[in-house]
Coordinates of C-alpha atoms and ligand atoms in Angstrom, one line a residue:
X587 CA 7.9 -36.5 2.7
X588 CA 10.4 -35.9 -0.2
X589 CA 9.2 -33.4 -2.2
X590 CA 7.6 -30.7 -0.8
X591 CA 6.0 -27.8 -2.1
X592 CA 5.3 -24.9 0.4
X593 CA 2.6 -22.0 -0.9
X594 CA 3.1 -18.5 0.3
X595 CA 6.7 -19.4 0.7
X596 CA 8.1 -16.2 -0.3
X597 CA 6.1 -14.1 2.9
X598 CA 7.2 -13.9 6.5
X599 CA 6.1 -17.1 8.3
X600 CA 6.5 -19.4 4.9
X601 CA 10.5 -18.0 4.1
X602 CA 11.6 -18.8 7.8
X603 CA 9.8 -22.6 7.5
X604 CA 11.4 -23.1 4.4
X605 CA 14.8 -21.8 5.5
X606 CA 13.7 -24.1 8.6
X607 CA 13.4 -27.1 6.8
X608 CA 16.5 -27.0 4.1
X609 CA 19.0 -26.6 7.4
X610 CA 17.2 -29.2 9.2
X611 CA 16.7 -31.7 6.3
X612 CA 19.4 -32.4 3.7
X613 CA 17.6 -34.7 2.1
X614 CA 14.3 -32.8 1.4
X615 CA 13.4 -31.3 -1.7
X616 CA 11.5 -27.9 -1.2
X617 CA 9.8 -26.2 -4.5
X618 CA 8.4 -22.7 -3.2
X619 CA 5.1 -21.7 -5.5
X620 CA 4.1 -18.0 -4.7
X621 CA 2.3 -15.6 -6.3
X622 CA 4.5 -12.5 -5.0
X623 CA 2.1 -10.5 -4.1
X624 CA 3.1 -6.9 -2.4
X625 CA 4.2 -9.3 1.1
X626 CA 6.0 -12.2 -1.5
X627 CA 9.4 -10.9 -1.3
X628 CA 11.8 -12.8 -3.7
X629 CA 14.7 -11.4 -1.1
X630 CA 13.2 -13.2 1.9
X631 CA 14.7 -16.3 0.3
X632 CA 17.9 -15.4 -0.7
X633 CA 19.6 -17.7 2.5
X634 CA 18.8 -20.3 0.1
X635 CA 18.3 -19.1 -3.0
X636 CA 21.6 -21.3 -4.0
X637 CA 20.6 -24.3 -2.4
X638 CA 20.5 -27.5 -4.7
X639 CA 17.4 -28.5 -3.0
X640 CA 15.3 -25.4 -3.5
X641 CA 13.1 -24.2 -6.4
X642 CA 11.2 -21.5 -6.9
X643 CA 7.5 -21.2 -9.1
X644 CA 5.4 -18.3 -9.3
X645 CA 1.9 -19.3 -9.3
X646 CA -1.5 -18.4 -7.9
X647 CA -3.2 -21.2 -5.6
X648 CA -6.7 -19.7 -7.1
X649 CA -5.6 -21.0 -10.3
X650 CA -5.4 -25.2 -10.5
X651 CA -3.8 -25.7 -13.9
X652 CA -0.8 -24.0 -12.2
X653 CA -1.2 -25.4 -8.7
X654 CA -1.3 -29.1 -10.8
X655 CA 1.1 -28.4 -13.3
X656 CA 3.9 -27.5 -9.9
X657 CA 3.0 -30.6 -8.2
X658 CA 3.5 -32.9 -11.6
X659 CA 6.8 -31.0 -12.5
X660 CA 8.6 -31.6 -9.3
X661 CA 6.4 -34.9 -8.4
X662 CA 5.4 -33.4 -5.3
X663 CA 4.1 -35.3 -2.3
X664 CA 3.6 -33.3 0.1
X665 CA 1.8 -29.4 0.5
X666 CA 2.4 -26.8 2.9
X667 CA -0.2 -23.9 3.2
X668 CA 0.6 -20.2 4.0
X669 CA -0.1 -18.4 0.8
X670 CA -3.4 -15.9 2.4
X671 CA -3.8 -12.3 2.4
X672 CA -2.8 -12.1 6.0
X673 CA -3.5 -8.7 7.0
X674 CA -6.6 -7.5 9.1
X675 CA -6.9 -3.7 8.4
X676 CA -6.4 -4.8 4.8
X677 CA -9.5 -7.4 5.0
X678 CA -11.5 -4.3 6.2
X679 CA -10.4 -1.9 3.8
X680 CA -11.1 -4.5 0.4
X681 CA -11.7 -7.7 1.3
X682 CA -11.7 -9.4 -1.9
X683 CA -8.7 -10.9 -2.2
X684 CA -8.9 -12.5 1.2
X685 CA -12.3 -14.2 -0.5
X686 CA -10.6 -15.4 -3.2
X687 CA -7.5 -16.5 -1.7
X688 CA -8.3 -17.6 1.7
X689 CA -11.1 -19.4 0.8
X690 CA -11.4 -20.6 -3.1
X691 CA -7.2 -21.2 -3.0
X692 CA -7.8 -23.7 0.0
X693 CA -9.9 -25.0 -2.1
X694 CA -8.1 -25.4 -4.8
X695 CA -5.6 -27.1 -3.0
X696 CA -7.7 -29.5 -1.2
X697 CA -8.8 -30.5 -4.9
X698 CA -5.4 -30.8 -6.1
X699 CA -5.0 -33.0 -2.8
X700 CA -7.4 -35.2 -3.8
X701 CA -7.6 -35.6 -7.6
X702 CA -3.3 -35.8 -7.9
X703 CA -3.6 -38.4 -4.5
X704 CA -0.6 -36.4 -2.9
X705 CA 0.6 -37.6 1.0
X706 CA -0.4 -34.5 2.9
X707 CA -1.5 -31.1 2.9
X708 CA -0.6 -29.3 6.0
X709 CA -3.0 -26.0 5.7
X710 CA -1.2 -22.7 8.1
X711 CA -4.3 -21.4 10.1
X712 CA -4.5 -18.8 12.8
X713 CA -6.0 -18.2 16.0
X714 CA -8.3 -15.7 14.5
X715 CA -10.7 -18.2 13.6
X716 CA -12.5 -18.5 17.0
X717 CA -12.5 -15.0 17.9
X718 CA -11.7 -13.3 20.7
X719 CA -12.1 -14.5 24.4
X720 CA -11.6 -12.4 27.2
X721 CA -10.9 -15.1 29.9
X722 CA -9.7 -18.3 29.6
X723 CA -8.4 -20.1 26.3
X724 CA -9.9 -21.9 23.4
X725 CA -9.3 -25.4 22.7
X726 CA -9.1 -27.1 19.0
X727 CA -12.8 -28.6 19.5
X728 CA -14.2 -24.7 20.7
X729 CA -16.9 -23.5 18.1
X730 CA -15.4 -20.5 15.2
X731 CA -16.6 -16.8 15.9
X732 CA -14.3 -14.4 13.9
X733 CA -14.5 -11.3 13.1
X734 CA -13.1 -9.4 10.8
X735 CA -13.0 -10.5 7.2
X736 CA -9.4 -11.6 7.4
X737 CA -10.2 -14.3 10.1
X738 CA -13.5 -15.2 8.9
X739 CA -11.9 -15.7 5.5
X740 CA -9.3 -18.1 6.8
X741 CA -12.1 -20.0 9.2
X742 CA -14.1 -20.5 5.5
X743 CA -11.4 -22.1 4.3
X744 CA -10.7 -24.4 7.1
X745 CA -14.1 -25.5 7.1
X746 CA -13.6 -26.5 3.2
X747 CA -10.3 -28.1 4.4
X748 CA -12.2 -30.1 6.6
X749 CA -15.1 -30.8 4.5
X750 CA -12.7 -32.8 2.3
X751 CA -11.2 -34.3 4.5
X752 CA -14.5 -36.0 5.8
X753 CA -15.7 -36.8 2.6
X754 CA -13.3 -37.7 0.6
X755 CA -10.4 -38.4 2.9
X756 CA -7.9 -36.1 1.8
X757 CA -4.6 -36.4 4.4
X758 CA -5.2 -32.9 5.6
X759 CA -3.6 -31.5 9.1
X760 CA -4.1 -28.0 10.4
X761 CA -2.4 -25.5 12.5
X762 CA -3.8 -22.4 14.7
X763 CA -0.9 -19.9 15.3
X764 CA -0.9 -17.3 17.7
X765 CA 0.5 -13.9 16.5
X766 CA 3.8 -14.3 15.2
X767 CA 6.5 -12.0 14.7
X768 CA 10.6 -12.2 14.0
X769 CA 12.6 -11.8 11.0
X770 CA 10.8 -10.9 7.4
X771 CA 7.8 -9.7 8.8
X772 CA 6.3 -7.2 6.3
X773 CA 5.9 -3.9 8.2
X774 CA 2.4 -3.3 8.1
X775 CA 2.2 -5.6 11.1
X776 CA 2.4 -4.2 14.5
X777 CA 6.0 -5.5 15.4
X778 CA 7.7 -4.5 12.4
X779 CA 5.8 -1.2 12.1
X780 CA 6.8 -0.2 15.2
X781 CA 10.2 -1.1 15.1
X782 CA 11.0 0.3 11.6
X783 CA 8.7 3.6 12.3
X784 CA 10.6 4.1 16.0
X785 CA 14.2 4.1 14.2
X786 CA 12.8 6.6 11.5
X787 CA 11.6 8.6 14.8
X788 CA 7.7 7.9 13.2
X789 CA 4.8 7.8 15.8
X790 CA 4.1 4.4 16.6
X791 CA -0.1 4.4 16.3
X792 CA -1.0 2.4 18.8
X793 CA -5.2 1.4 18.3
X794 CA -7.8 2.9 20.6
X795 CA -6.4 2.7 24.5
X796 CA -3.6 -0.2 23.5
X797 CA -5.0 -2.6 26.2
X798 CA -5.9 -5.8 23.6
X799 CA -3.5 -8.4 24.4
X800 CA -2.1 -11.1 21.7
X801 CA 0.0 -13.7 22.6
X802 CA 3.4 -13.3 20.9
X803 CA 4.9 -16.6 19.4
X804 CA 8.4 -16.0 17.8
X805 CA 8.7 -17.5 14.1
X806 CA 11.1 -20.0 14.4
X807 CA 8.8 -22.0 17.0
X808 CA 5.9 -21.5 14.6
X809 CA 8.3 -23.7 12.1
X810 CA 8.8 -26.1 14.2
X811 CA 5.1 -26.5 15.2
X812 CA 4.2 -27.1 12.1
X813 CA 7.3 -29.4 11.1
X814 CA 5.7 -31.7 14.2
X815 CA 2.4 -31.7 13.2
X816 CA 4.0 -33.0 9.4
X817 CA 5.9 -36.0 11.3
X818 CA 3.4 -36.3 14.2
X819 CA 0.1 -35.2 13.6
X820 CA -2.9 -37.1 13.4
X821 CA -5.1 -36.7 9.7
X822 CA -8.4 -34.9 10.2
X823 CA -6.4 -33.0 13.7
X824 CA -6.0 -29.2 13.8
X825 CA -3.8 -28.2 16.5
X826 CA -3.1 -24.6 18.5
X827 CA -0.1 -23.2 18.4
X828 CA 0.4 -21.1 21.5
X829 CA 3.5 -19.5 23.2
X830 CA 1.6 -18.6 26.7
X831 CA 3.6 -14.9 26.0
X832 CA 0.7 -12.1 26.4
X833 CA 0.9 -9.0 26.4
X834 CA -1.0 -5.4 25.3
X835 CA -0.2 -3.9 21.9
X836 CA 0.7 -0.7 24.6
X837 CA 3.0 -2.8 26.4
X838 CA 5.1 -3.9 23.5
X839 CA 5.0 -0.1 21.9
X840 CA 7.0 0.9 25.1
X841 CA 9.4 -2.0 24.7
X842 CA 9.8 -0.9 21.3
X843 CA 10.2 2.3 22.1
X844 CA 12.6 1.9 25.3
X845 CA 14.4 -1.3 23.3
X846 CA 15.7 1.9 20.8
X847 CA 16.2 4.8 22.7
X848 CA 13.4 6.6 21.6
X849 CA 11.3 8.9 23.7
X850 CA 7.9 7.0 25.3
X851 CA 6.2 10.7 23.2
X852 CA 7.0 8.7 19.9
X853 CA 3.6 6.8 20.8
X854 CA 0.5 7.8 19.3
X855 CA -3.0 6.8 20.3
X856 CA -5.0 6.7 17.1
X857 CA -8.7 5.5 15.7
X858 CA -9.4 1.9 16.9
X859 CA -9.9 -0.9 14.5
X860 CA -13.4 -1.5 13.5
X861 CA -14.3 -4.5 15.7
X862 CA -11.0 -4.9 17.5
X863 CA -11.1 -8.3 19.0
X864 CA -10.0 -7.7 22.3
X865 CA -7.7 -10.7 23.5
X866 CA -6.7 -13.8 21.3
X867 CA -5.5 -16.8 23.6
X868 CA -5.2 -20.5 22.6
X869 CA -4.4 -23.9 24.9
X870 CA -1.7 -25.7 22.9
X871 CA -1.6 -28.9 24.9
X872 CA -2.8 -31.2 22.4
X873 CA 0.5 -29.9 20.3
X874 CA 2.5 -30.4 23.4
X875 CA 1.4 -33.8 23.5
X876 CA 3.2 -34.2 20.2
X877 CA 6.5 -33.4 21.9
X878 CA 6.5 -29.3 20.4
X879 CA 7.6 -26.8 23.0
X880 CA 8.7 -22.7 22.5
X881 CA 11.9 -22.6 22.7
X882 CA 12.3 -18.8 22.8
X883 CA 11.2 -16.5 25.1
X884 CA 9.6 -13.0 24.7
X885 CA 12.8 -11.6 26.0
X886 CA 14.8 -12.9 23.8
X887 CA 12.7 -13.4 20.7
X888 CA 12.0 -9.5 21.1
X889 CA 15.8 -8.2 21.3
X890 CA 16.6 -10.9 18.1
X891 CA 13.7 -9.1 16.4
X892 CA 14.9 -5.5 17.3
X893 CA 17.9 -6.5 16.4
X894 CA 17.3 -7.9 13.0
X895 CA 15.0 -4.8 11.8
X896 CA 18.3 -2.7 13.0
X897 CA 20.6 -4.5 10.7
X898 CA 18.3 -5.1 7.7
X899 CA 17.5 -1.4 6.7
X900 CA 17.9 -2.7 3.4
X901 CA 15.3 -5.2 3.6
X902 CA 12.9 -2.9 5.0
X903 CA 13.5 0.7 3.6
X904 CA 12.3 -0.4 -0.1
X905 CA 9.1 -1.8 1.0
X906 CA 8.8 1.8 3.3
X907 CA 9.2 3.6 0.3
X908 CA 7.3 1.7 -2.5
X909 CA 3.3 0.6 -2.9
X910 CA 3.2 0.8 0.6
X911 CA 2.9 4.3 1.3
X912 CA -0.2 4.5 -0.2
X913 CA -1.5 1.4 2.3
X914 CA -0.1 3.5 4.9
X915 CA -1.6 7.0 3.9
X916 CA -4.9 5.5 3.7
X917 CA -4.9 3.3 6.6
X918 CA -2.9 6.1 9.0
X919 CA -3.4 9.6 7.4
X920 CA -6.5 9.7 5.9
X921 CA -8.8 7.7 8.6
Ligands
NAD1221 P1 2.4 -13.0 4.6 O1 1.4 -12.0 4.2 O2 3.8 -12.4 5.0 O3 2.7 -13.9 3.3 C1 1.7 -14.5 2.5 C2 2.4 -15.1 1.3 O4 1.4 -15.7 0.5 C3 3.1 -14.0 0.4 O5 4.3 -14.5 0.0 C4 2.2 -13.9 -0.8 O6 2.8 -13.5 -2.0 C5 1.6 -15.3 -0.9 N1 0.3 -15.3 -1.6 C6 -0.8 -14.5 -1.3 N2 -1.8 -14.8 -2.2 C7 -1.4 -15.9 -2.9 C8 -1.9 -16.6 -3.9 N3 -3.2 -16.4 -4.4 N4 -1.2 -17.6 -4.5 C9 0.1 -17.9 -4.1 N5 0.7 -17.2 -3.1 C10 0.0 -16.2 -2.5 O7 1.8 -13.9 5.6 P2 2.4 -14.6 6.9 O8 2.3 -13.7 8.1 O9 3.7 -15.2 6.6 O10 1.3 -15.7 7.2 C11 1.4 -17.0 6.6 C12 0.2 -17.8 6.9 O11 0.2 -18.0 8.3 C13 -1.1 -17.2 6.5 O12 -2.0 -18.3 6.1 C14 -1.7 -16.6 7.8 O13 -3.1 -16.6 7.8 C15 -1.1 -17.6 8.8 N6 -0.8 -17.0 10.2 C16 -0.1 -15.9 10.3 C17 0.1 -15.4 11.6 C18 1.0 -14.1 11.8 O14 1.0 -13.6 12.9 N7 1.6 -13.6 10.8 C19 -0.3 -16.1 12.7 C20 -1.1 -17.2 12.5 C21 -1.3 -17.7 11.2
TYD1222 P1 -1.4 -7.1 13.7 O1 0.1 -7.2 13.8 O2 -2.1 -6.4 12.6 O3 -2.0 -8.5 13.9 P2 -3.5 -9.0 14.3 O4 -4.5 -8.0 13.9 O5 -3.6 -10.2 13.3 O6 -3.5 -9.4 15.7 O7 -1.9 -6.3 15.0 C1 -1.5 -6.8 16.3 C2 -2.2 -5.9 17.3 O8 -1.7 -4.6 17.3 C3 -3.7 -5.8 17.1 O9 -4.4 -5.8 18.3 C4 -3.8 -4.5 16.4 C5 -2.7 -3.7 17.0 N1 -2.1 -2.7 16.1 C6 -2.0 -1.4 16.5 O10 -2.3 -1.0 17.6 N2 -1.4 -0.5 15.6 C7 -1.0 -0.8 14.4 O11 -0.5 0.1 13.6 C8 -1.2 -2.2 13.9 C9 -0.8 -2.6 12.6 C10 -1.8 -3.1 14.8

């Protein structure tokens, strides 16, 4: 792996791998092609904006002449995957772009895989795929059941993913991540939102009675993970990504809240999702076998992430105050 080209680089989980990646390998060349949509933020990679390794491209992964023309340009060898529309109550309220993205830009990619005869394509998946399981854990080999049109989205195009790689061969490995949260997280998701709504002394709307649980896996693991899978993983393989951290959306909204200062009344009960899935919980082991641990706690990954929405007001406050208060009325105010 020389030159690699990483897809949704400019959003939460893509920035920190890429950021990952630069400090960890001097010799790598990283192109980031993103179509900077309203969670592509241009000013999540500004830590290496200046780097003589990095490049930026905008491009959509729907559209192949661009995807092709990247790859050529920078003679890339290697493709990581986290350009999606990523957000759930988004999927439910117009789920088109998770259609065409999640599903026809995998595609595309797997095509560019196999006509341009790159080295890898590493494609970013989540734990949403199989559903939710109220006991117990699911394993890689565990059938897909999602449910909302985010997660069913992202299962569609895994299964294209893996169509390719069974007929045609493609050198395709996947990852299922947990919920992740840390630094550059858009504040639409729970984390973030909380945070940045608790130091603006906002309600924090917590969904129907707060009791779902999500495992919480801090970014820079998630990185790593998927750094492994790149050196380590077997073609064909997807792998869980797991940090054995649960908790209930209620439980971390009191964190939040206590974490600031704020009064426990700042919490809001409001309208459930639509088809909440209840729990999410994976067994990583076959990624463990591959030597990949977390390293960071929920203790500490939590106060780094308080921390970090604390100190970045000017990260945050523009996206607050932009397009995304109309998201927010519709999804909060108007439901
Ligand atoms: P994000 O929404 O923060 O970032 C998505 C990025 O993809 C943005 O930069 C956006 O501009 C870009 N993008 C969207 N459509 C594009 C297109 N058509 N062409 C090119 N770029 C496009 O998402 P995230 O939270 O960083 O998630 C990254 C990946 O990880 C996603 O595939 C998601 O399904 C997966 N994942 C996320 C989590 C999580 O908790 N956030 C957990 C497991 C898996
Ligand atoms: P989210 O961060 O949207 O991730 P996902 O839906 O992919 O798990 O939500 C995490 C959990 O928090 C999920 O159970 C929904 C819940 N939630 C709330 O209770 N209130 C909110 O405002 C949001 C955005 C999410």
């Amino acid at each position: 792996m020389q030159n690699l080209l990483v897809t949704g680089g400019a959003g939460f989980i893509g920035a920190n791998f890429v950021h990952y990646m630069l400090a960890t390998y001097p010799d790598l060349r990283v192109v980031v092609f993103d179509k900077l949509t309203y969670a592509g933020r241009t000013e999540n990679l500004a830590p290496v904006a200046q780097h003589p390794n990095f490049a930026f491209v905008q491009g959509d992964i729907c559209n192949l002449a661009q995807v092709q023309a990247a790859v050529a340009q920078d003679q890339i060898d290697t493709i990581v995957n986290f350009a999606a529309e990523s957000h759930v109550d988004r999927s439910i309220l117009d789920p088109d772009a998770f259609v065409q993205t999640d599903v026809y830009g995998v595609y595309v990619l797997c095509e560019v895989t196999r006509t341009l005869g790159l080295q890898r394509l590493h494609h970013v998946s989540t734990d949403e795929v199989y559903g939710p399981i109220p006991t117990g854990k699911f394993r890689e080999d565990d059938r897909f059941l999602p449910t909302s049109p985010y997660a069913a989205s992202k299962a569609s195009g895994e299964l294209i993913a893996l169509s390719y790689f069974r007929t045609y061969g493609i050198p395709l490995t996947i990852t299922r991540g947990v919920n992740t949260y840390g630094p550059y997280q858009y504040p639409e998701k729970a984390i973030p939102l909380f945070i940045t709504n608790a130091l603006d002394d906002l309600p924090l709307p917590v969904y129907g009675d707060g009791q779902q649980v999500r495992d919480r896996l801090y970014v820079s693991d998630h990185a790593r993970a998927i750094d492994v899978v790149l050196r380590r993983g077997v073609l064909g393989e997807a792998y869980n990504v797991a940090a054995d951290m649960e908790q209930t959306n209620l439980t971390v909204a009191q964190m939040i809240v206590a974490a600031l200062g704020k009064p426990q009344s700042l919490i809001q009960f409001v309208k459930d999702r639509p088809a909440h899935d209840v729990r999410y919980a994976l067994d990583a082991s076959k990624l463990h076998a591959l030597g990949w641990q977390p390293q960071v706690d929920f203790a500490t990954g939590f106060a780094q992430t308080v921390q970090w929405y604390r100190e970045q007001e000017a990260w945050w406050r523009p996206i607050k105050s932009g397009d995304y208060l109309a998201y927010y009325r519709q999804q909060y105010v108007e439901r």
